XYZ file of C-alpha atoms in Angstrom:
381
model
C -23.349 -13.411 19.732
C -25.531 -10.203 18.862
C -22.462 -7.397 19.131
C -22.263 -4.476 16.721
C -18.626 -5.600 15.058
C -16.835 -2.839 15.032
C -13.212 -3.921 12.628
C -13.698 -3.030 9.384
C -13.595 -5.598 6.495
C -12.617 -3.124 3.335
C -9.787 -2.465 1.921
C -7.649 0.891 2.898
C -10.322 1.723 5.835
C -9.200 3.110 8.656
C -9.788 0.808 11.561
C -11.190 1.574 14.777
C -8.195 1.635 16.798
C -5.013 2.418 14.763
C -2.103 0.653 16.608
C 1.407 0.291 16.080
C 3.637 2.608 13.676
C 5.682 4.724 15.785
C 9.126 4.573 14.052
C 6.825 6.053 11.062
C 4.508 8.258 13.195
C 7.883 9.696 14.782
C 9.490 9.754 11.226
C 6.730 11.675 9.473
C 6.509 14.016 12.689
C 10.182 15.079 11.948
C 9.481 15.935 8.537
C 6.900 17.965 9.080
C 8.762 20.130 11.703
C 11.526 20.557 8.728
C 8.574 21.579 6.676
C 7.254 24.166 9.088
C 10.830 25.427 9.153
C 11.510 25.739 5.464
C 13.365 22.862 4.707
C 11.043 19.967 3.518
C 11.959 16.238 3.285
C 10.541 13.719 1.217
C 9.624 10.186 2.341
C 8.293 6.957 1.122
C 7.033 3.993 2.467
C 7.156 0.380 1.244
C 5.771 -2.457 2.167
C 3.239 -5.700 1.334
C -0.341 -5.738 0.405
C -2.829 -5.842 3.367
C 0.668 -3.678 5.604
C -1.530 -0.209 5.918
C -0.086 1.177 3.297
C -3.561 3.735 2.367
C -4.185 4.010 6.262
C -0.379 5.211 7.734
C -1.389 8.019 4.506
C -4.840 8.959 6.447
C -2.964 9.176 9.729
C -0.554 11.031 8.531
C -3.190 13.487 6.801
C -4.795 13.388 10.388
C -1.270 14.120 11.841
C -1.456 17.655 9.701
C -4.274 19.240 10.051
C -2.855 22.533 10.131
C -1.229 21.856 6.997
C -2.405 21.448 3.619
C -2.591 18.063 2.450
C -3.846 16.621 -0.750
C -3.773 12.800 -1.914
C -3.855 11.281 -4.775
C -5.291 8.247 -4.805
C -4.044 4.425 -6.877
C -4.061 5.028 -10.640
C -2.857 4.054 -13.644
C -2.215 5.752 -16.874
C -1.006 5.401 -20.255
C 0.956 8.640 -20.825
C 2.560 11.824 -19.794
C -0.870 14.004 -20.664
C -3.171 11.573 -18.729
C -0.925 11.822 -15.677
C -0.892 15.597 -15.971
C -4.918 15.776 -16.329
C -5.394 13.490 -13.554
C -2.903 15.797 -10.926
C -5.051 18.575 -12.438
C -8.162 17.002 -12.028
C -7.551 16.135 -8.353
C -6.312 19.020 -7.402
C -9.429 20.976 -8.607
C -11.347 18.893 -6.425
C -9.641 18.998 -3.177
C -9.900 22.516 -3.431
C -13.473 22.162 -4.493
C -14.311 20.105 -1.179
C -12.305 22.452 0.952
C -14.763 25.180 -0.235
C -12.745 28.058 -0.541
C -13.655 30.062 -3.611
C -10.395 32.320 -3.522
C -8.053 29.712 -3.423
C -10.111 27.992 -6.444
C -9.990 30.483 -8.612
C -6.236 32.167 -7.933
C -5.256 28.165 -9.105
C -7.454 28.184 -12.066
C -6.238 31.894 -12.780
C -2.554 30.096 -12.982
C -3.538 26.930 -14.547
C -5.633 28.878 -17.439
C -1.696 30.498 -17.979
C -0.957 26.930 -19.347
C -3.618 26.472 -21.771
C -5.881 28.534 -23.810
C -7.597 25.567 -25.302
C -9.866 24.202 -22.352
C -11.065 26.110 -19.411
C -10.494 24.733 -15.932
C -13.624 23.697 -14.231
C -16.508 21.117 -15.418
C -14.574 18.406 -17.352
C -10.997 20.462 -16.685
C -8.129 21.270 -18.441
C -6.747 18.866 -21.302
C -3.392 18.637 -21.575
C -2.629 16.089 -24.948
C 0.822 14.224 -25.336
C 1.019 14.787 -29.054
C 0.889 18.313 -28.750
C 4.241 19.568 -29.555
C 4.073 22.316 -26.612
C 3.810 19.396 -24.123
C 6.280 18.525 -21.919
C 6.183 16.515 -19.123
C 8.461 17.631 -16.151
C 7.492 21.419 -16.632
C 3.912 20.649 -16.781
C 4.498 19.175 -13.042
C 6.178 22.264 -12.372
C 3.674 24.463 -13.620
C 1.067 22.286 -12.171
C 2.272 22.351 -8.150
C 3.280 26.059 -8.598
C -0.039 26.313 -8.988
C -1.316 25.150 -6.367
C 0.869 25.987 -3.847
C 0.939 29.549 -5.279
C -3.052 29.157 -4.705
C -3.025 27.876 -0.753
C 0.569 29.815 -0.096
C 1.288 27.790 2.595
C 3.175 24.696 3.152
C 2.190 21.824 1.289
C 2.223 17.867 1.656
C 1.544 15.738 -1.160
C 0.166 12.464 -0.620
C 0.766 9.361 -3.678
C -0.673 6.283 -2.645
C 0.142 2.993 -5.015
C 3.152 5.070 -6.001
C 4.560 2.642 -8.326
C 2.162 2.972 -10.801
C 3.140 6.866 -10.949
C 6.865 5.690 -11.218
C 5.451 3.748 -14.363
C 4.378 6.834 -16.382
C 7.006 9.424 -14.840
C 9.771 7.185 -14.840
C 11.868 7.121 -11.174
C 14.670 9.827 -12.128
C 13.697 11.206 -15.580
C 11.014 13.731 -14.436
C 9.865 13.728 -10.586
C 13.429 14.443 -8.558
C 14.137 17.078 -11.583
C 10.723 18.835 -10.675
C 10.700 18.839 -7.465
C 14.581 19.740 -7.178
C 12.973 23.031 -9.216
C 10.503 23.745 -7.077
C 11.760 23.207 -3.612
C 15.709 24.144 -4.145
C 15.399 26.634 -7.272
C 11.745 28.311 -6.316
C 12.232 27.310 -2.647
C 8.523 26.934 -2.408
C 7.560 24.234 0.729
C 6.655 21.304 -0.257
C 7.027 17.816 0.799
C 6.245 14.582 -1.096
C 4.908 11.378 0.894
C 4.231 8.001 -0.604
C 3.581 4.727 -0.175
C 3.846 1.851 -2.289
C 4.545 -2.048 -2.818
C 7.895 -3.635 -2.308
C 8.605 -3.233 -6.176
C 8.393 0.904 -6.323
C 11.773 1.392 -6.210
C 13.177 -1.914 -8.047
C 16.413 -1.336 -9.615
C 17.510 0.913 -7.060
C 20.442 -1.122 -5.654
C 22.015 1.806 -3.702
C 21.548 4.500 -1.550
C 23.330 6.577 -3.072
C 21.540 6.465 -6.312
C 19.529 10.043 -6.886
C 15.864 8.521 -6.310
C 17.139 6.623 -3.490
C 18.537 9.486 -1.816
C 15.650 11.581 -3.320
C 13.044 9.518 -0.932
C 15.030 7.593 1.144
C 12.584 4.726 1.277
C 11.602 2.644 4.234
C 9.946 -0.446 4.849
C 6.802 -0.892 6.672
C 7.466 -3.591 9.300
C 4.518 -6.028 10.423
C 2.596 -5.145 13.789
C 4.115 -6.725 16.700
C 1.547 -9.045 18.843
C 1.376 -6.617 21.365
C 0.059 -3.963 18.989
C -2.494 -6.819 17.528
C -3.336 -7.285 20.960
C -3.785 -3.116 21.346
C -5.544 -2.824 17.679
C -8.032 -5.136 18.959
C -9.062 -5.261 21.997
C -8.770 -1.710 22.471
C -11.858 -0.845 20.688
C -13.660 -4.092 22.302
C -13.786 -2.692 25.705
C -16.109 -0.291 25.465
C -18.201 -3.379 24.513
C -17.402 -5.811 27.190
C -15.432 -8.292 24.662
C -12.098 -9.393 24.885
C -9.609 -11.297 22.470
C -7.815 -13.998 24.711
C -4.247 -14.562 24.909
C -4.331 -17.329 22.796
C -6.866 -15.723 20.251
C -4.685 -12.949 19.973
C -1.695 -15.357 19.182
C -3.880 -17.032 16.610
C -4.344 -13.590 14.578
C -1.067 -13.191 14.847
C 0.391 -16.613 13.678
C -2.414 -16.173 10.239
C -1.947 -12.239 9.967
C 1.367 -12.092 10.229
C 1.384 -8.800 11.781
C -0.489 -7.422 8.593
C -2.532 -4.648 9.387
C -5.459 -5.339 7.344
C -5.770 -9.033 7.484
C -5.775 -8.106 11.413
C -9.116 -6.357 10.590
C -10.144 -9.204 8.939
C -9.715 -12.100 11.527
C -10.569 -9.665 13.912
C -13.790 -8.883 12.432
C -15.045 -12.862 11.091
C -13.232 -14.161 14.400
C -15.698 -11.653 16.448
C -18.741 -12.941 14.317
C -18.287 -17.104 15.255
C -17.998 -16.007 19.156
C -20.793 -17.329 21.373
C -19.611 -15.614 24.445
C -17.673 -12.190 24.838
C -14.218 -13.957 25.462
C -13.550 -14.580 22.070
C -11.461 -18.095 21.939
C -8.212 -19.530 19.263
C -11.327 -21.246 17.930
C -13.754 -18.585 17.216
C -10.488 -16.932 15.240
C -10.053 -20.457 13.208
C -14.045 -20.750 12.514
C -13.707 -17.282 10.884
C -10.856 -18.416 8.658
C -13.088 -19.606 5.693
C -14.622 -16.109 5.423
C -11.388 -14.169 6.046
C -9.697 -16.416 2.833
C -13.404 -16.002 1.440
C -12.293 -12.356 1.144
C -8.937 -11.947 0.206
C -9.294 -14.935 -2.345
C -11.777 -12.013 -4.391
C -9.266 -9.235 -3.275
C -6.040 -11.168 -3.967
C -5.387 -14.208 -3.581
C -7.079 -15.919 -6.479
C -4.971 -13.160 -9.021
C -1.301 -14.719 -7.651
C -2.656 -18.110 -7.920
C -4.176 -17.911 -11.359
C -1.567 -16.190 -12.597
C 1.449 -19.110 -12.298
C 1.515 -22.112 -14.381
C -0.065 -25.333 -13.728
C 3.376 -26.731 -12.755
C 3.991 -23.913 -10.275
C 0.152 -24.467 -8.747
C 1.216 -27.942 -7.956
C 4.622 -27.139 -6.901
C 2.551 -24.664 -4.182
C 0.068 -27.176 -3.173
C 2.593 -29.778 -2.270
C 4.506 -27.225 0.115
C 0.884 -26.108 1.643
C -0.242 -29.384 2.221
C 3.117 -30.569 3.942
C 3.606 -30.017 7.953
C 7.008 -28.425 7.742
C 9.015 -26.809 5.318
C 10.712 -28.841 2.715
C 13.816 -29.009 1.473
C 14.568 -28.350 -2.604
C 14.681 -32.420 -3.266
C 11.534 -33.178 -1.251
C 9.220 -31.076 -3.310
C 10.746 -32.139 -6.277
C 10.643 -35.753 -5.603
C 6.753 -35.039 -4.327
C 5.974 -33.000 -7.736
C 7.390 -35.781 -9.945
C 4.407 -38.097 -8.237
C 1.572 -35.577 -9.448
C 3.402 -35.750 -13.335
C 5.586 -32.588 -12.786
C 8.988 -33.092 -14.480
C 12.341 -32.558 -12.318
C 13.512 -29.553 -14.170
C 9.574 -27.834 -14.814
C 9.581 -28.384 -10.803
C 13.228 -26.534 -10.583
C 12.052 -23.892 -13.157
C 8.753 -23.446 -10.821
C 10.758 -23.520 -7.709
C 12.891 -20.496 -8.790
C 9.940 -18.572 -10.822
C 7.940 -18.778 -7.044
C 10.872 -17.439 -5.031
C 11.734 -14.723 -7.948
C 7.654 -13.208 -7.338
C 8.013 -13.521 -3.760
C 5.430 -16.029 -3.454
C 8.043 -19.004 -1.293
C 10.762 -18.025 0.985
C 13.670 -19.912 1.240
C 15.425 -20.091 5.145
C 17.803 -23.027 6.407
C 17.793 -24.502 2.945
C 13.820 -25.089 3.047
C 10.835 -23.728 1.364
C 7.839 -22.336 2.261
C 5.022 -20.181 1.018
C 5.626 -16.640 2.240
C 2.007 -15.416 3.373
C 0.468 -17.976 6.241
C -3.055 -16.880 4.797
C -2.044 -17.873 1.216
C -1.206 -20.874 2.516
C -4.525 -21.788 4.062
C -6.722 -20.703 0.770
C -4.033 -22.829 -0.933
C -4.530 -25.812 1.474
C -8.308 -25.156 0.561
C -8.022 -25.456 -3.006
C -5.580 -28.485 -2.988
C -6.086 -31.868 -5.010
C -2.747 -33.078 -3.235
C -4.320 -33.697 -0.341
């Protein structure tokens, strides 16, 4: 059916209709009132890949206009210096894009304080970990006094993929120092929001624990199949269209609730529909696309990345009807030449990276979708 499609199929996009995430929306509303008022809050989001993590970031953004916001975008680094010339490097060009020439060069006047080696602009500063001048936490420091000394006004920071930050700055040696500085000591406003993957804040087993309490981190819960429904056939009216009842339980039973693979059944389910109420079956018949997709994005960098042992041990809980029970898979793997204790070793391995769930004493593979593309690739069956 000729229909301009309008979900989006890439990564971190913001969709046409963003649904759902009031607990968040509310949460994030709070802590901007506290900023407004002089007393900012930090907050941090977890949650899987494909949850929204990038988007809830761009709402929020949208959320402050009246404040400014800067993000910095997934990266990774080797060092302290890199780190430091990347914040620098992103700053300079939010301010660049903003187009305001004062604020530009009253940060530049404060960054060139740091340096007289390399002049801010062009390529930017260069900060270099072997100097013996260089340290890390009051380069931050100097860094965000910068800038909010340039915009003098409250501030937001945005980290998306925050756990590869926490990788080069460590989770307590440098960032909750810092930022203890420059919002308690220098009382200058400004709040830190991020997002990351379940794993951002491993090895924090309690609250109470400085980073913990630092961020208090939250997890991002899946959409609800009434906000499925509203995220997509919201933005088909206008066009006439409609996702059944059933369709819409069908998105919800592969998606899981997760906001981007929404988009994506959304979008292929929307492409295989011959009339404009789009059927269960028109959601299925996009399947091979949607898996198409995340197999490039994802899914083919979880499954190459276990043993043989462990692909077989996934392939014989895929291809089963039900979840299975510890002896059942093992007694299955033995038959495709997988010893009883590889197949407990693989077993554990699997529910260690998240990849099964365990619930009444029975496996199964966590993600419904990673199922499917592993149903696709199976010998087993």
């Amino acid at each position: 059916m000729p229909i301009d499609n309008p979900f989006t199929t890439a990564v971190s996009e913001m969709p046409p209709r963003f649904a759902g995430r009031k607990t968040e929306k509310d949460l994030f509303s709070t802590n901007l009132k506290y900023l407004k008022e002089g007393n900012p809050r930090n907050l941090a989001f977890v949650g899987d890949y494909g949850t929204g993590k990038t988007v809830l970031l761009k709402e929020f953004s949208n959320m402050a206009k009246d404040i400014f916001c800067i993000t910095f975008p997934c990266h990774q680094f080797e060092n302290h210096a890199q780190f430091s010339n990347f914040l620098l490097g992103t700053i300079d060009r939010r301010i660049t894009v903003s187009k305001s020439k004062k604020i530009l060069e009253i940060f530049k006047s404060h960054v060139k304080s740091l340096t007289v080696t390399t002049p801010v602009g062009g390529g930017g500063i260069e900060f270099k970990e072997d100097d013996p001048a260089f340290d890390p936490m009051n380069r931050m420091i100097n860094i965000f006094e910068s800038l909010y000394k340039a915009v003098d006004q409250p501030t937001i920071l945005f980290f998306d993929d925050f756990q590869y930050y926490l990788k080069t700055i460590g989770q307590s040696e440098i960032l909750k120092p810092a930022f203890t500085v420059l919002t308690q000591e220098l009382e200058y406003d400004i709040m830190l929001t991020v997002c990351g993957d379940l794993n951002t804040f491993e090895g924090v087993q309690e609250l109470h624990e400085p980073i913990a309490r630092f961020f208090e981190p939250r997890r991002i819960d899946p959409l609800s199949r009434d906000e499925i429904d509203d995220a997509i056939n919201v933005p088909l009216k206008s066009l006439g269209c409609r996702f059944t009842d059933e369709a819409i339980e069908r998105t919800a039973e592969l998606s899981q609730g997760r906001a981007y693979y929404v988009q994506l059944c959304a979008h292929y389910g929307l492409n295989e529909a011959r009339n404009r109420q789009i059927t269960p079956e028109d959601v299925s018949a996009g399947l091979r696309r949607v898996l198409n997709r995340l197999a490039i994005e994802h899914f083919d960098n979880i499954y190459n990345g276990v043993s043989p042992d462990q692909q077989t041990i996934l392939q014989v809980i895929a291809c089963s009807d039900r979840p299975l029970l510890h002896k059942e898979i093992i007694n299955e793997s033995e038959s495709h030449d997988v010893t009883e204790s590889s197949a407990k070793m693989s077993i554990s391995r699997l529910r260690e990276s998240n990849v099964l769930v365990k619930a009444r004493n029975k496996y199964q593979i966590r993600e419904k979708l990673f199922e499917e593309y592993i149903r696709g690739k199976s010998l087993l069956i």
